[in-house]
């Protein structure tokens, strides 16, 4: 199995090359294909490439010499992300129309102000701008207008009126909202202020539903029935047994797709609660990943932990960051939303290095054709400031804000209070309960409700 995995990795490196203007060997594959407009043969060019610090993509371009028709699209050749993502952009200026957008096939595009929605899998993926998305929507609506005017003039008139509204959006006379909801997690909206927080852009990660997994081809329709049949109660699997046992189950490597194994263990954190630690190690390509899940219930109140970093030993403090925890560094005017780096059980230094890697190294618009020198300079400066915080050359605070109360930062003075660390408990807002799925959760009064219905 390991030999096959290594061959697959070598093959992927040979096929997908990074975008480079100096690479003369990176030539597109030319295929003769049928034009769907005039039904004559045209030419399709395929380029398998890799956007630096992003992922592998397939760029295709079709040109028909007979009718002049053309078409371009982009397809993701990388893995489907573990969570879906929703980008909500408040567009207030014309500069916002120039933001770069990667929209995959599985993304839903919405403009609530016009009750406008482009369902998933109805458009091919594209690398464009906000203005380009609107132009593409206008072109799609105008495509069959000549036929509609002849067969359904009332429908054609309504579509023309709606197209005018879409075109007016490009002038940004009134603010509007653009929402891109991608269950595969492979879409992206540019933040021109990175690494600082963008007040106009909200990024939310979520767990896919079973129906979305079926749409993406990750699960068959009958998987739920098979899982229910395989669930059996086994005597002796108590909580105490799980604490002393490392569970292992088979999976596939998220990088090379070779067979791998994931280890899972229930751990009791002193002065806190139980957590589940999961780690995956691939023998084929060496990829390693770890994730932490809370093993207890959602706390009644949220928790906000503020640490003033004053000593080198602070970098070795144990830290548990749950998926619902946001990270703030006030001195850098930096905020990282929940689920951005997933659940982690690490040290403070490890978390800061993960933040630097996420913001500086994995940003898809720092290199290649989409690179921006000003943005790249800001990101490099941010990375240097993170290094200064780790080396205690820059005075800083780190804030862990978890509405679920499932995050933890080690108190080295426990059980006595830590003079440099402040822990606050607060009541969650309605919006925070909504994000955690608590507003619609009903755990009491079922019998009374059933009696009333009868």
Short mmCIF file of C-alpha atoms in Angstrom, two decimals:
data_model
loop_
_atom_site.label_atom_id
_atom_site.label_comp_id
_atom_site.label_asym_id
_atom_site.label_seq_id
_atom_site.Cartn_x
_atom_site.Cartn_y
_atom_site.Cartn_z
CA UNK A 1 0.00 0.00 0.00
CA UNK A 2 2.80 2.40 0.87
CA UNK A 3 4.46 1.91 -2.56
CA UNK A 4 1.21 2.78 -4.33
CA UNK A 5 0.78 5.87 -2.17
CA UNK A 6 4.32 7.07 -2.95
CA UNK A 7 3.77 6.57 -6.68
CA UNK A 8 0.54 8.59 -6.48
CA UNK A 9 2.38 11.41 -4.70
CA UNK A 10 5.19 11.42 -7.25
CA UNK A 11 2.63 11.44 -10.03
CA UNK A 12 0.74 14.39 -8.55
CA UNK A 13 3.97 16.40 -8.22
CA UNK A 14 4.86 15.70 -11.86
CA UNK A 15 1.41 16.54 -13.20
CA UNK A 16 0.53 19.65 -11.21
CA UNK A 17 3.25 22.31 -11.51
CA UNK A 18 3.19 25.71 -9.87
CA UNK A 19 2.23 28.68 -12.03
CA UNK A 20 5.38 30.16 -13.56
CA UNK A 21 5.92 32.44 -16.56
CA UNK A 22 9.48 31.09 -16.96
CA UNK A 23 8.55 27.41 -17.21
CA UNK A 24 8.57 26.60 -20.93
CA UNK A 25 7.75 22.94 -20.26
CA UNK A 26 4.38 23.83 -18.74
CA UNK A 27 2.32 23.57 -21.92
CA UNK A 28 -1.47 23.01 -22.05
CA UNK A 29 -3.00 19.81 -23.38
CA UNK A 30 -4.98 20.46 -26.57
CA UNK A 31 -8.09 18.38 -27.25
CA UNK A 32 -10.52 18.57 -30.19
CA UNK A 33 -14.07 18.84 -28.82
CA UNK A 34 -17.60 19.62 -29.97
CA UNK A 35 -18.99 23.16 -29.84
CA UNK A 36 -22.47 23.12 -28.27
CA UNK A 37 -23.48 26.30 -30.15
CA UNK A 38 -22.84 25.39 -33.80
CA UNK A 39 -22.05 21.67 -33.33
CA UNK A 40 -18.76 22.02 -35.20
CA UNK A 41 -15.43 20.89 -33.78
CA UNK A 42 -13.52 23.37 -31.64
CA UNK A 43 -10.39 23.26 -29.48
CA UNK A 44 -10.15 22.78 -25.71
CA UNK A 45 -6.93 23.58 -23.86
CA UNK A 46 -6.35 22.00 -20.43
CA UNK A 47 -3.69 23.22 -18.00
CA UNK A 48 -3.05 21.29 -14.79
CA UNK A 49 -1.41 23.75 -12.43
CA UNK A 50 -1.06 24.67 -8.78
CA UNK A 51 -1.76 28.02 -7.15
CA UNK A 52 1.05 28.63 -4.62
CA UNK A 53 -0.08 28.13 -0.99
CA UNK A 54 -3.57 27.14 -2.18
CA UNK A 55 -4.23 23.93 -4.09
CA UNK A 56 -4.15 22.10 -7.42
CA UNK A 57 -6.57 23.32 -10.10
CA UNK A 58 -7.51 22.45 -13.68
CA UNK A 59 -7.93 25.42 -16.01
CA UNK A 60 -9.81 24.75 -19.26
CA UNK A 61 -10.40 27.07 -22.23
CA UNK A 62 -12.59 26.30 -25.26
CA UNK A 63 -12.53 28.20 -28.57
CA UNK A 64 -14.61 27.47 -31.67
CA UNK A 65 -13.17 28.82 -34.94
CA UNK A 66 -16.47 28.28 -36.77
CA UNK A 67 -18.83 30.45 -34.68
CA UNK A 68 -16.33 32.30 -32.47
CA UNK A 69 -17.75 30.80 -29.27
CA UNK A 70 -15.52 30.57 -26.23
CA UNK A 71 -15.72 29.32 -22.68
CA UNK A 72 -13.35 29.16 -19.73
CA UNK A 73 -13.70 27.44 -16.38
CA UNK A 74 -11.71 26.32 -13.36
CA UNK A 75 -12.05 23.03 -11.46
CA UNK A 76 -10.53 22.10 -8.13
CA UNK A 77 -8.23 19.10 -8.29
CA UNK A 78 -7.54 19.09 -4.56
CA UNK A 79 -9.35 17.49 -1.68
CA UNK A 80 -12.73 18.50 -0.32
CA UNK A 81 -12.24 20.36 2.96
CA UNK A 82 -13.38 18.93 6.29
CA UNK A 83 -15.95 21.72 6.78
CA UNK A 84 -18.12 23.90 4.60
CA UNK A 85 -17.62 27.67 4.54
CA UNK A 86 -19.85 30.74 4.19
CA UNK A 87 -18.41 34.11 3.09
CA UNK A 88 -20.64 37.12 3.79
CA UNK A 89 -19.38 40.32 2.18
CA UNK A 90 -20.99 43.74 2.78
CA UNK A 91 -20.28 45.68 -0.42
CA UNK A 92 -20.28 49.45 0.19
CA UNK A 93 -17.70 50.88 -2.27
CA UNK A 94 -16.57 50.25 -5.84
CA UNK A 95 -13.27 48.96 -4.48
CA UNK A 96 -15.17 46.01 -3.04
CA UNK A 97 -16.19 45.04 -6.59
CA UNK A 98 -12.50 44.33 -7.38
CA UNK A 99 -12.06 41.71 -4.65
CA UNK A 100 -10.85 38.43 -6.06
CA UNK A 101 -13.21 35.47 -5.64
CA UNK A 102 -12.67 31.74 -6.13
CA UNK A 103 -16.09 30.10 -6.64
CA UNK A 104 -16.25 26.31 -6.92
CA UNK A 105 -18.94 24.24 -8.63
CA UNK A 106 -20.59 23.39 -5.31
CA UNK A 107 -20.94 27.01 -4.11
CA UNK A 108 -24.28 28.79 -3.73
CA UNK A 109 -24.22 32.51 -4.52
CA UNK A 110 -26.87 34.78 -3.00
CA UNK A 111 -27.72 38.50 -3.01
CA UNK A 112 -30.49 38.83 -0.36
CA UNK A 113 -31.45 42.40 -1.35
CA UNK A 114 -32.65 41.13 -4.77
CA UNK A 115 -33.82 37.68 -3.60
CA UNK A 116 -31.27 36.37 -6.11
CA UNK A 117 -29.64 32.95 -5.81
CA UNK A 118 -27.43 30.80 -8.00
CA UNK A 119 -27.86 27.19 -6.77
CA UNK A 120 -24.87 24.83 -6.47
CA UNK A 121 -23.72 22.80 -9.48
CA UNK A 122 -25.50 25.12 -11.94
CA UNK A 123 -22.32 27.03 -12.87
CA UNK A 124 -18.78 25.90 -13.44
CA UNK A 125 -16.08 27.03 -11.03
CA UNK A 126 -14.37 30.33 -11.73
CA UNK A 127 -11.52 32.58 -10.59
CA UNK A 128 -12.89 36.11 -10.93
CA UNK A 129 -13.88 39.26 -9.04
CA UNK A 130 -17.17 40.32 -7.45
CA UNK A 131 -17.91 42.36 -10.57
CA UNK A 132 -17.05 39.34 -12.71
CA UNK A 133 -19.56 37.19 -10.81
CA UNK A 134 -22.32 39.73 -11.50
CA UNK A 135 -21.36 39.98 -15.20
CA UNK A 136 -21.47 36.20 -15.46
CA UNK A 137 -24.93 36.10 -13.87
CA UNK A 138 -26.15 38.79 -16.28
CA UNK A 139 -24.80 36.84 -19.27
CA UNK A 140 -26.57 33.69 -18.08
CA UNK A 141 -29.92 35.47 -17.71
CA UNK A 142 -29.64 37.14 -21.14
CA UNK A 143 -28.63 33.94 -22.92
CA UNK A 144 -32.14 32.85 -24.09
CA UNK A 145 -33.85 36.25 -24.10
CA UNK A 146 -34.47 36.18 -27.88
CA UNK A 147 -36.49 32.96 -27.55
CA UNK A 148 -38.35 34.22 -24.48
CA UNK A 149 -39.40 37.45 -26.25
CA UNK A 150 -41.00 35.35 -28.97
CA UNK A 151 -42.62 32.70 -26.78
CA UNK A 152 -43.12 34.38 -23.36
CA UNK A 153 -42.81 38.18 -23.66
CA UNK A 154 -44.01 38.80 -20.09
CA UNK A 155 -41.29 36.56 -18.67
CA UNK A 156 -38.70 38.22 -20.90
CA UNK A 157 -39.76 41.68 -19.67
CA UNK A 158 -39.42 40.64 -16.04
CA UNK A 159 -35.96 39.18 -16.68
CA UNK A 160 -34.86 42.39 -18.41
CA UNK A 161 -36.05 44.40 -15.42
CA UNK A 162 -34.12 42.10 -13.07
CA UNK A 163 -30.98 42.28 -15.23
CA UNK A 164 -31.08 46.08 -14.98
CA UNK A 165 -31.12 45.77 -11.19
CA UNK A 166 -28.08 43.48 -11.30
CA UNK A 167 -26.19 45.90 -13.55
CA UNK A 168 -26.98 48.82 -11.21
CA UNK A 169 -25.32 46.88 -8.38
CA UNK A 170 -21.94 47.45 -10.05
CA UNK A 171 -22.28 51.20 -9.45
CA UNK A 172 -22.75 50.51 -5.70
CA UNK A 173 -25.26 53.33 -5.35
CA UNK A 174 -26.69 51.47 -2.36
CA UNK A 175 -24.85 48.87 -0.25
CA UNK A 176 -25.70 45.22 -0.78
CA UNK A 177 -24.60 41.81 0.52
CA UNK A 178 -22.90 38.97 -1.36
CA UNK A 179 -23.05 35.51 0.24
CA UNK A 180 -21.05 32.54 -1.05
CA UNK A 181 -21.97 29.28 0.68
CA UNK A 182 -19.72 26.37 -0.32
CA UNK A 183 -20.26 22.98 1.29
CA UNK A 184 -16.93 21.72 -0.10
CA UNK A 185 -14.98 24.55 1.59
CA UNK A 186 -13.03 25.26 -1.63
CA UNK A 187 -14.30 28.79 -2.33
CA UNK A 188 -12.48 31.94 -1.24
CA UNK A 189 -13.09 35.71 -0.99
CA UNK A 190 -10.11 38.05 -0.75
CA UNK A 191 -9.44 40.06 2.38
CA UNK A 192 -7.42 43.10 1.16
CA UNK A 193 -6.59 44.09 4.75
CA UNK A 194 -5.01 40.75 5.74
CA UNK A 195 -3.68 39.91 8.26
CA UNK A 196 -5.92 42.49 9.99
CA UNK A 197 -9.60 41.77 10.36
CA UNK A 198 -11.90 42.82 7.51
CA UNK A 199 -14.97 44.52 8.97
CA UNK A 200 -16.92 43.97 5.74
CA UNK A 201 -16.17 40.24 5.43
CA UNK A 202 -17.47 37.49 7.72
CA UNK A 203 -16.20 33.91 7.36
CA UNK A 204 -18.12 31.07 9.02
CA UNK A 205 -17.22 27.38 8.94
CA UNK A 206 -19.84 24.69 9.49
CA UNK A 207 -20.31 20.95 9.51
CA UNK A 208 -21.90 19.52 6.38
CA UNK A 209 -25.27 17.81 6.49
CA UNK A 210 -25.81 14.28 5.21
CA UNK A 211 -27.55 15.65 2.13
CA UNK A 212 -24.56 17.88 1.32
CA UNK A 213 -22.20 14.91 1.69
CA UNK A 214 -24.37 13.00 -0.79
CA UNK A 215 -24.29 15.93 -3.25
CA UNK A 216 -20.48 16.05 -3.06
CA UNK A 217 -20.22 12.31 -3.58
CA UNK A 218 -18.75 11.67 -0.15
CA UNK A 219 -21.57 9.41 0.97
CA UNK A 220 -24.07 7.15 -0.75
CA UNK A 221 -27.80 7.38 -0.16
CA UNK A 222 -27.88 4.07 1.72
CA UNK A 223 -24.90 4.85 4.02
CA UNK A 224 -27.16 6.02 6.87
CA UNK A 225 -29.11 2.74 6.82
CA UNK A 226 -25.91 0.67 6.87
CA UNK A 227 -24.51 2.68 9.79
CA UNK A 228 -27.68 2.09 11.82
CA UNK A 229 -27.46 -1.66 11.17
CA UNK A 230 -23.81 -1.80 12.25
CA UNK A 231 -24.35 0.00 15.56
CA UNK A 232 -24.37 -2.55 18.39
CA UNK A 233 -24.01 -2.19 22.12
CA UNK A 234 -20.83 -3.84 23.38
CA UNK A 235 -20.54 -4.67 27.08
CA UNK A 236 -17.53 -3.37 28.93
CA UNK A 237 -17.02 -0.16 26.88
CA UNK A 238 -17.24 2.12 29.88
CA UNK A 239 -15.79 5.62 30.22
CA UNK A 240 -13.02 4.21 32.43
CA UNK A 241 -12.06 1.70 29.72
CA UNK A 242 -11.88 4.49 27.12
CA UNK A 243 -9.55 6.56 29.34
CA UNK A 244 -7.04 3.71 29.39
CA UNK A 245 -7.33 2.71 25.74
CA UNK A 246 -6.19 4.26 22.45
CA UNK A 247 -8.82 3.56 19.80
CA UNK A 248 -7.68 3.19 16.19
CA UNK A 249 -9.69 3.22 12.97
CA UNK A 250 -8.75 3.14 9.30
CA UNK A 251 -9.04 6.18 7.04
CA UNK A 252 -7.39 7.77 4.00
CA UNK A 253 -4.65 10.40 4.04
CA UNK A 254 -6.10 13.84 3.21
CA UNK A 255 -2.98 14.67 1.15
CA UNK A 256 -2.14 11.57 -0.94
CA UNK A 257 -5.31 9.49 -0.30
CA UNK A 258 -3.21 6.46 0.71
CA UNK A 259 -4.55 4.18 3.48
CA UNK A 260 -3.71 5.58 6.92
CA UNK A 261 -4.84 5.18 10.51
CA UNK A 262 -6.26 7.64 13.04
CA UNK A 263 -5.66 7.23 16.77
CA UNK A 264 -8.19 8.57 19.27
CA UNK A 265 -7.92 8.86 23.05
CA UNK A 266 -10.01 10.34 25.85
CA UNK A 267 -7.83 12.61 28.06
CA UNK A 268 -8.63 14.35 31.34
CA UNK A 269 -7.09 17.86 31.50
CA UNK A 270 -6.33 18.85 35.14
CA UNK A 271 -8.59 21.57 36.53
CA UNK A 272 -10.69 21.47 33.34
CA UNK A 273 -12.60 18.67 31.61
CA UNK A 274 -12.28 15.63 29.36
CA UNK A 275 -11.30 16.04 25.72
CA UNK A 276 -10.93 13.68 22.78
CA UNK A 277 -7.58 13.88 20.96
CA UNK A 278 -7.37 12.48 17.42
CA UNK A 279 -4.12 12.13 15.43
CA UNK A 280 -3.55 10.88 11.88
CA UNK A 281 -0.15 9.80 10.56
CA UNK A 282 0.42 8.75 6.94
CA UNK A 283 3.32 6.34 6.34
CA UNK A 284 3.25 7.00 2.58
CA UNK A 285 3.80 10.77 2.38
CA UNK A 286 4.59 11.60 6.02
CA UNK A 287 1.58 13.90 6.44
CA UNK A 288 0.55 14.36 10.07
CA UNK A 289 -2.48 16.07 11.53
CA UNK A 290 -4.17 16.31 14.93
CA UNK A 291 -7.52 17.54 16.13
CA UNK A 292 -9.18 18.02 19.50
CA UNK A 293 -12.87 17.69 20.33
CA UNK A 294 -14.57 18.53 23.59
CA UNK A 295 -15.64 15.41 25.44
CA UNK A 296 -18.13 17.15 27.72
CA UNK A 297 -21.31 19.16 27.42
CA UNK A 298 -21.54 22.78 26.29
CA UNK A 299 -21.03 25.04 29.30
CA UNK A 300 -23.87 27.24 30.54
CA UNK A 301 -21.78 30.36 29.94
CA UNK A 302 -19.06 31.43 27.56
CA UNK A 303 -15.43 31.86 28.62
CA UNK A 304 -12.95 34.63 27.79
CA UNK A 305 -9.31 34.05 28.79
CA UNK A 306 -6.81 36.92 28.59
CA UNK A 307 -3.08 36.30 29.14
CA UNK A 308 -0.40 38.99 29.35
CA UNK A 309 2.75 37.40 27.91
CA UNK A 310 5.63 38.42 30.18
CA UNK A 311 7.96 35.42 30.55
CA UNK A 312 9.55 32.85 28.20
CA UNK A 313 7.86 30.10 30.21
CA UNK A 314 4.48 31.44 29.01
CA UNK A 315 5.24 29.93 25.61
CA UNK A 316 5.24 26.44 27.14
CA UNK A 317 1.78 26.75 28.71
CA UNK A 318 -0.61 24.00 27.62
CA UNK A 319 -3.45 25.37 25.53
CA UNK A 320 -6.68 23.80 24.33
CA UNK A 321 -8.46 25.69 21.55
CA UNK A 322 -11.85 24.32 20.57
CA UNK A 323 -13.47 24.77 17.16
CA UNK A 324 -15.77 27.46 18.58
CA UNK A 325 -12.95 29.62 19.99
CA UNK A 326 -11.88 32.98 18.52
CA UNK A 327 -8.33 34.32 19.00
CA UNK A 328 -7.49 38.00 19.48
CA UNK A 329 -4.13 39.78 19.70
CA UNK A 330 -5.08 43.42 20.49
CA UNK A 331 -1.56 44.83 19.94
CA UNK A 332 -1.64 43.60 16.31
CA UNK A 333 -5.33 44.45 15.78
CA UNK A 334 -5.70 40.80 14.81
CA UNK A 335 -8.70 38.52 15.23
CA UNK A 336 -9.04 34.92 14.04
CA UNK A 337 -12.58 33.56 13.91
CA UNK A 338 -13.80 30.23 15.18
CA UNK A 339 -12.86 27.05 13.25
CA UNK A 340 -10.08 28.85 11.33
CA UNK A 341 -7.34 26.56 12.66
CA UNK A 342 -9.68 23.88 14.04
CA UNK A 343 -9.51 22.30 17.47
CA UNK A 344 -5.98 22.04 18.85
CA UNK A 345 -4.24 20.83 22.00
CA UNK A 346 -0.80 22.45 21.89
CA UNK A 347 1.30 25.12 23.62
CA UNK A 348 0.98 28.89 23.32
CA UNK A 349 4.08 28.95 21.10
CA UNK A 350 2.61 26.21 18.91
CA UNK A 351 -0.63 28.16 18.47
CA UNK A 352 1.23 31.35 17.48
CA UNK A 353 3.27 29.41 14.92
CA UNK A 354 0.07 27.87 13.51
CA UNK A 355 -1.42 31.36 13.15
CA UNK A 356 1.69 32.59 11.33
CA UNK A 357 1.63 29.58 9.00
CA UNK A 358 -2.09 30.07 8.24
CA UNK A 359 -1.90 33.81 7.57
CA UNK A 360 1.50 34.13 5.90
CA UNK A 361 2.21 30.80 4.17
CA UNK A 362 -1.23 29.48 3.24
CA UNK A 363 -2.74 32.72 1.89
CA UNK A 364 -3.69 31.94 -1.76
CA UNK A 365 -3.12 35.52 -3.00
CA UNK A 366 0.45 36.11 -1.88
CA UNK A 367 2.18 34.52 -4.87
CA UNK A 368 1.46 33.74 -8.50
CA UNK A 369 -0.71 35.77 -10.87
CA UNK A 370 -2.93 36.92 -7.99
CA UNK A 371 -0.05 38.28 -5.91
CA UNK A 372 -0.24 41.81 -4.53
CA UNK A 373 3.11 43.32 -3.42
CA UNK A 374 1.46 45.55 -0.80
CA UNK A 375 -0.50 42.65 0.70
CA UNK A 376 2.54 40.35 0.65
CA UNK A 377 4.55 43.02 2.47
CA UNK A 378 1.87 43.39 5.14
CA UNK A 379 1.77 39.62 5.66
CA UNK A 380 5.55 39.38 5.99
CA UNK A 381 5.49 42.22 8.55
CA UNK A 382 2.75 40.39 10.47
CA UNK A 383 4.87 37.22 10.50
CA UNK A 384 7.83 39.16 11.94
CA UNK A 385 5.63 40.59 14.71
CA UNK A 386 4.48 37.07 15.62
CA UNK A 387 8.14 36.03 15.88
CA UNK A 388 8.79 39.07 18.09
CA UNK A 389 5.95 38.05 20.41
CA UNK A 390 7.36 34.52 20.68
CA UNK A 391 10.81 35.96 21.47
CA UNK A 392 9.23 38.40 23.99
CA UNK A 393 10.56 41.36 22.00
CA UNK A 394 7.03 42.76 21.66
CA UNK A 395 4.67 43.21 24.60
CA UNK A 396 1.38 41.49 23.82
CA UNK A 397 -1.80 39.93 25.16
CA UNK A 398 -3.59 36.89 23.74
CA UNK A 399 -7.33 36.48 24.19
CA UNK A 400 -9.24 33.19 23.82
CA UNK A 401 -12.97 33.90 23.48
CA UNK A 402 -15.03 30.70 23.43
CA UNK A 403 -18.85 31.03 23.66
CA UNK A 404 -19.08 27.26 24.28
CA UNK A 405 -16.69 27.47 27.25
CA UNK A 406 -14.64 24.53 25.91
CA UNK A 407 -11.21 26.20 25.61
CA UNK A 408 -8.44 26.15 28.21
CA UNK A 409 -5.12 27.87 28.97
CA UNK A 410 -2.87 26.40 31.66
CA UNK A 411 -2.63 28.23 34.97
CA UNK A 412 0.90 27.50 36.18
CA UNK A 413 -0.06 28.71 39.67
CA UNK A 414 -3.08 26.39 40.00
CA UNK A 415 -5.02 26.08 42.24
CA UNK A 416 -4.01 29.67 43.13
CA UNK A 417 -4.97 32.49 40.72
CA UNK A 418 -2.55 33.49 37.97
CA UNK A 419 -1.55 37.20 38.27
CA UNK A 420 -1.03 37.53 34.49
CA UNK A 421 -4.13 35.63 33.39
CA UNK A 422 -7.74 36.75 33.63
CA UNK A 423 -10.69 34.38 33.11
CA UNK A 424 -14.17 35.80 32.56
CA UNK A 425 -17.47 33.98 32.25
CA UNK A 426 -20.28 35.68 30.37
CA UNK A 427 -23.83 35.06 29.18
CA UNK A 428 -24.03 34.15 25.52
CA UNK A 429 -25.96 36.34 23.09
CA UNK A 430 -28.80 35.03 20.97
CA UNK A 431 -26.51 35.04 17.90
CA UNK A 432 -23.87 32.98 19.71
CA UNK A 433 -26.48 30.43 20.81
CA UNK A 434 -27.70 30.33 17.21
CA UNK A 435 -24.18 29.59 15.94
CA UNK A 436 -23.85 26.77 18.49
CA UNK A 437 -27.27 25.36 17.54
CA UNK A 438 -28.68 25.82 21.06
CA UNK A 439 -31.71 28.00 20.27
CA UNK A 440 -33.58 25.18 18.51
CA UNK A 441 -32.45 22.45 20.90
CA UNK A 442 -35.25 21.10 23.07
CA UNK A 443 -34.36 18.62 25.81
CA UNK A 444 -37.36 18.96 28.15
CA UNK A 445 -41.15 18.84 27.93
CA UNK A 446 -41.52 16.25 25.20
CA UNK A 447 -44.15 14.22 27.00
CA UNK A 448 -46.19 17.33 27.85
CA UNK A 449 -46.03 18.42 24.21
CA UNK A 450 -47.18 15.00 22.99
CA UNK A 451 -50.07 14.96 25.48
CA UNK A 452 -51.20 18.39 24.35
CA UNK A 453 -51.14 17.30 20.69
CA UNK A 454 -53.30 14.31 21.46
#
